[in-house]
CSV table of C-alpha atoms in Angstrom, one decimal:
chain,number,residue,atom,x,y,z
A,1,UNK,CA,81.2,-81.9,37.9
A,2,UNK,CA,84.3,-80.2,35.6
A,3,UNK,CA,86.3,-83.3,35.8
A,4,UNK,CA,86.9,-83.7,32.1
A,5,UNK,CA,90.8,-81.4,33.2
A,6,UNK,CA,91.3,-84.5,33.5
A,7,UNK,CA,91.8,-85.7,29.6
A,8,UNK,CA,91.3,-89.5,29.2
A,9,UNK,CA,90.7,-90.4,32.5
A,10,UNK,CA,87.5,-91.4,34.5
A,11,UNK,CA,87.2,-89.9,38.2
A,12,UNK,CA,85.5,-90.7,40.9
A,13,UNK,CA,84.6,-88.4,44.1
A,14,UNK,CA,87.7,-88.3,46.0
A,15,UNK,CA,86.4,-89.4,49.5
A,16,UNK,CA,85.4,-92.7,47.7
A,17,UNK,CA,88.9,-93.7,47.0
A,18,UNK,CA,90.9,-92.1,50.0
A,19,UNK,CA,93.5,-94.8,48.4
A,20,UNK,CA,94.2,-92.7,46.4
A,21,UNK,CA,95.1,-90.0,48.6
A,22,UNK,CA,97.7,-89.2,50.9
A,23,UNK,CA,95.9,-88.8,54.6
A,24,UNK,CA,96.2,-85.0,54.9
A,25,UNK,CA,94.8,-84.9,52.2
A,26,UNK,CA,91.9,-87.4,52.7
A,27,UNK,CA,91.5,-85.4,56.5
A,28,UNK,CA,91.2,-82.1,54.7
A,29,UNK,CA,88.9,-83.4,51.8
A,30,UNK,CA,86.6,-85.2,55.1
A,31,UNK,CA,86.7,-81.7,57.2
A,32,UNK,CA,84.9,-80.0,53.9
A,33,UNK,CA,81.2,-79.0,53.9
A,34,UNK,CA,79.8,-82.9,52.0
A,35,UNK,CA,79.0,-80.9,49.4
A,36,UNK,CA,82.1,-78.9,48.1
A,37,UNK,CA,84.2,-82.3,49.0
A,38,UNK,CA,81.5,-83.8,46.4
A,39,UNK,CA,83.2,-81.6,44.2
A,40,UNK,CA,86.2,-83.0,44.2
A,41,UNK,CA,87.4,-86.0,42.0
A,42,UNK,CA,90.3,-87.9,41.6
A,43,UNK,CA,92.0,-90.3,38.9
A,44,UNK,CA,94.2,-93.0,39.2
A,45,UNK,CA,97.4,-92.1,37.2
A,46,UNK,CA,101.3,-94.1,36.4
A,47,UNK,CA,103.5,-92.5,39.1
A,48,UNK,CA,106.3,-92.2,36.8
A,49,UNK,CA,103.8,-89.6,34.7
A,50,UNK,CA,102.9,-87.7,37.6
A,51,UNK,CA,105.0,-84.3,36.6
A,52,UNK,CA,102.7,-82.1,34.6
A,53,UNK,CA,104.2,-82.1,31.2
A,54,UNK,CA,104.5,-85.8,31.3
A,55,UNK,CA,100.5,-85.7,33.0
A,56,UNK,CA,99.3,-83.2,30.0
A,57,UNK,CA,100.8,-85.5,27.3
A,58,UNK,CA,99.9,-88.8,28.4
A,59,UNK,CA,96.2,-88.3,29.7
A,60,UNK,CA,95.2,-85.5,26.9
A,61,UNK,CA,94.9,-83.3,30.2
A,62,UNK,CA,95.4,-79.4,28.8
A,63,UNK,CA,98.5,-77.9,30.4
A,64,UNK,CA,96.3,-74.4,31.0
A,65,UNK,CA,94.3,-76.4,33.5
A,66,UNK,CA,96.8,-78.1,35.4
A,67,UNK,CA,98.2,-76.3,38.1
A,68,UNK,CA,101.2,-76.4,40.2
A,69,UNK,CA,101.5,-76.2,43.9
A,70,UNK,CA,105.2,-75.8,45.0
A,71,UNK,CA,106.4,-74.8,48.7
A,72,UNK,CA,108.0,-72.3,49.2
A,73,UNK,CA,110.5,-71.4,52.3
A,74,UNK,CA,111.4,-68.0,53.5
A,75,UNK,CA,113.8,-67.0,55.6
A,76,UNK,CA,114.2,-63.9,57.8
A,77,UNK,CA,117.0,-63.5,60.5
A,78,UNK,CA,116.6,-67.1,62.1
A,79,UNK,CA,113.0,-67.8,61.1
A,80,UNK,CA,112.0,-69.8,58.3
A,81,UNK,CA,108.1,-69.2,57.2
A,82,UNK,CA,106.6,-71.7,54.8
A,83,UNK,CA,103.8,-71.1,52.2
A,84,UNK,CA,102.6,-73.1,49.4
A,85,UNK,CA,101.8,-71.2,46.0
A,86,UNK,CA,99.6,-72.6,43.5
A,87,UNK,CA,99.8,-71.4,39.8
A,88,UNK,CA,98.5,-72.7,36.5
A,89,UNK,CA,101.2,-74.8,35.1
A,90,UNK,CA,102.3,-72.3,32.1
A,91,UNK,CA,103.1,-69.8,34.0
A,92,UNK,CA,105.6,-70.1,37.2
A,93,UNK,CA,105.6,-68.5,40.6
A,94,UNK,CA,107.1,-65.0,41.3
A,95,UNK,CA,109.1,-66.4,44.5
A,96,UNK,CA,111.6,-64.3,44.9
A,97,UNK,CA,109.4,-61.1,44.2
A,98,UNK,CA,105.2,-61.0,44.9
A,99,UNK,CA,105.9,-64.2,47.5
A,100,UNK,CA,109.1,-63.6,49.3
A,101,UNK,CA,107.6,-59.6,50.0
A,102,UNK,CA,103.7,-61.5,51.0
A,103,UNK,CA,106.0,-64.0,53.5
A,104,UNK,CA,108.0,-61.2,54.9
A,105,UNK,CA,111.1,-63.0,53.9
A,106,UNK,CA,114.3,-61.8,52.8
A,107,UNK,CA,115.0,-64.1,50.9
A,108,UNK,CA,112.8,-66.8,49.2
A,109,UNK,CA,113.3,-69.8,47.4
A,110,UNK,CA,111.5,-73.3,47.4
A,111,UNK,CA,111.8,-75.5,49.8
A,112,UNK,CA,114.4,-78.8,50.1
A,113,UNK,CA,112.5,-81.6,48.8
A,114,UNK,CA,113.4,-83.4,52.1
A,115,UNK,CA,111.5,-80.4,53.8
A,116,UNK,CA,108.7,-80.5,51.8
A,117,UNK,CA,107.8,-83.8,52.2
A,118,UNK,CA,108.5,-84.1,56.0
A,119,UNK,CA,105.7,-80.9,56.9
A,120,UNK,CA,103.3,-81.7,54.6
A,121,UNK,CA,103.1,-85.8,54.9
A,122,UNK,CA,102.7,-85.9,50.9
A,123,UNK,CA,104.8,-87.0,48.9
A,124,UNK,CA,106.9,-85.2,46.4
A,125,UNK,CA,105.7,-84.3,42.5
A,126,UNK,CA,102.3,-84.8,44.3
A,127,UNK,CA,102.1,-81.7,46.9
A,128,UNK,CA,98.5,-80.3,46.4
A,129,UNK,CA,97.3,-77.3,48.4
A,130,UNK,CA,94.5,-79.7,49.8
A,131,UNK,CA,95.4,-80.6,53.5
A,132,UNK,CA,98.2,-78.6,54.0
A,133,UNK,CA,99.8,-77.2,57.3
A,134,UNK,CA,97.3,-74.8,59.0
A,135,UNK,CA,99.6,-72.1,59.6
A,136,UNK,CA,100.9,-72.1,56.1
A,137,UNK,CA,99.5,-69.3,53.6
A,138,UNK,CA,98.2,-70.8,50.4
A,139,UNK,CA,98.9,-68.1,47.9
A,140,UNK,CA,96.3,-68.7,44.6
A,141,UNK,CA,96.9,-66.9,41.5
A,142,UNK,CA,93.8,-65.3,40.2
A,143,UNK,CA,93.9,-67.3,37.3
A,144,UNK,CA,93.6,-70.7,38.9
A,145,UNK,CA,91.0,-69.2,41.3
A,146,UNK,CA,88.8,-68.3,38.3
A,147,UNK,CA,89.1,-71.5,36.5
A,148,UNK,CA,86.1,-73.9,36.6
A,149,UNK,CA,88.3,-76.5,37.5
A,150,UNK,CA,92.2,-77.4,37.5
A,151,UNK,CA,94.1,-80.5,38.1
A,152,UNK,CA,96.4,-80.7,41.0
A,153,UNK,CA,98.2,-83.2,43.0
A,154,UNK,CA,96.7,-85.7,45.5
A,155,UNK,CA,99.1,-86.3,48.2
A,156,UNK,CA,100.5,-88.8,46.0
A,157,UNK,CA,102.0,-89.4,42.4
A,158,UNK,CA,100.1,-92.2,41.7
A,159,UNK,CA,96.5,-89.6,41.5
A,160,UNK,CA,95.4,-86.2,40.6
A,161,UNK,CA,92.6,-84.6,42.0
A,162,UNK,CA,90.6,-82.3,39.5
A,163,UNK,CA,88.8,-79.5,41.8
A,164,UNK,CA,86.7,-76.1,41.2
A,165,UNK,CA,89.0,-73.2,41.8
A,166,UNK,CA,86.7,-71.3,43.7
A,167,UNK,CA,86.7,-74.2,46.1
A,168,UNK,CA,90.7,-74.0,45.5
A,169,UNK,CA,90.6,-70.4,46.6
A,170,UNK,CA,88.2,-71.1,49.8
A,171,UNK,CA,90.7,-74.0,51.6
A,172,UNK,CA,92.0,-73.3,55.4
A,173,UNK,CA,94.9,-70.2,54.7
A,174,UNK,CA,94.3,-69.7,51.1
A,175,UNK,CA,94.5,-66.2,49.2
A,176,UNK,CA,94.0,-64.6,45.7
A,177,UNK,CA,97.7,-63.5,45.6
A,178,UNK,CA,97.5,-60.9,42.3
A,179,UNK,CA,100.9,-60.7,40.1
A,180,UNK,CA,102.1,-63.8,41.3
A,181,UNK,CA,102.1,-65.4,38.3
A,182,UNK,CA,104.8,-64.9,35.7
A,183,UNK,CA,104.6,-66.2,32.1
A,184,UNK,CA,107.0,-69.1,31.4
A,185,UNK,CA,107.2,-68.0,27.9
């Protein structure tokens, strides 16, 4: 397992402490072939360090392997489409370009917090593209899809879950999404 993303803290397999989990989350992880969900750990964490500089510093976690899911909402005449996008946390998503054009949205921007929260049934600073609405895309930079394994979100801030990213890129609705990262520096 390529838990050690996950600095100074010990995990365990994530089904083992669905505590830890918000229940989409624990569903989706349960729904996985036994062995990819094997794959997956998870570490208890301080919910006030859940946000991923605070993460990084505190648990010795590298910032390159912690990546960000945010949700994103699109809107076109009356419709609004959701989709989350997941990108390694030093760069940022391309919302208003690569992801409002792949959501057929014009325009693009992330989603109310309020919003968030209510369709995924996670809580906020904890979103993770693990148990997700089915009809959502899940857009994966290439870079977290290559990684060996990144830190994301569990549902909840009081976890992270440190997972392969080829299993990242194989969930329900996920896609390699190229250009959609954009350097933060």
């Amino acid at each position: 397992m390529s838990w050690s993303v996950l600095g100074s803290l010990s995990a365990v397999p994530a089904l083992d402490r669905p505590d830890l989990l918000a229940d989409p989350v624990a569903h989706a992880l349960e729904a996985l072939d036994p062995a990819d969900a094997a794959r997956v750990g998870v570490a208890e964490i301080d919910p006030e360090l859940a946000d991923t500089a605070a993460f990084c510093e505190a648990y010795g976690s590298p910032l390159d392997a912690s990546a960000n899911c945010v949700v994103v909402a699109g809107r076109r005449g009356g419709d609004t489409r959701y989709a989350a996008c997941l990108v390694l946390a030093s760069t940022r998503a391309d919302v208003n370009g690569v992801v409002r054009r792949r959501i057929d949205a014009r325009r693009a921007s992330f989603a109310p917090m309020d919003d968030a929260v209510a369709l995924t049934g996670m809580e906020y600073g904890g979103i993770t593209p693990v148990g997700l609405p089915e009809d959502w895309p899940v857009l994966v930079a290439p870079e977290v899809a290559a990684a060996d394994a990144v830190v994301v979100g569990s549902g909840i801030r009081g976890s992270k879950l440190a997972i392969p990213g080829a299993l990242v890129a194989s969930l329900p609705g996920a896609e390699i999404l190229a250009d959609m990262a954009r350097s933060t520096s």
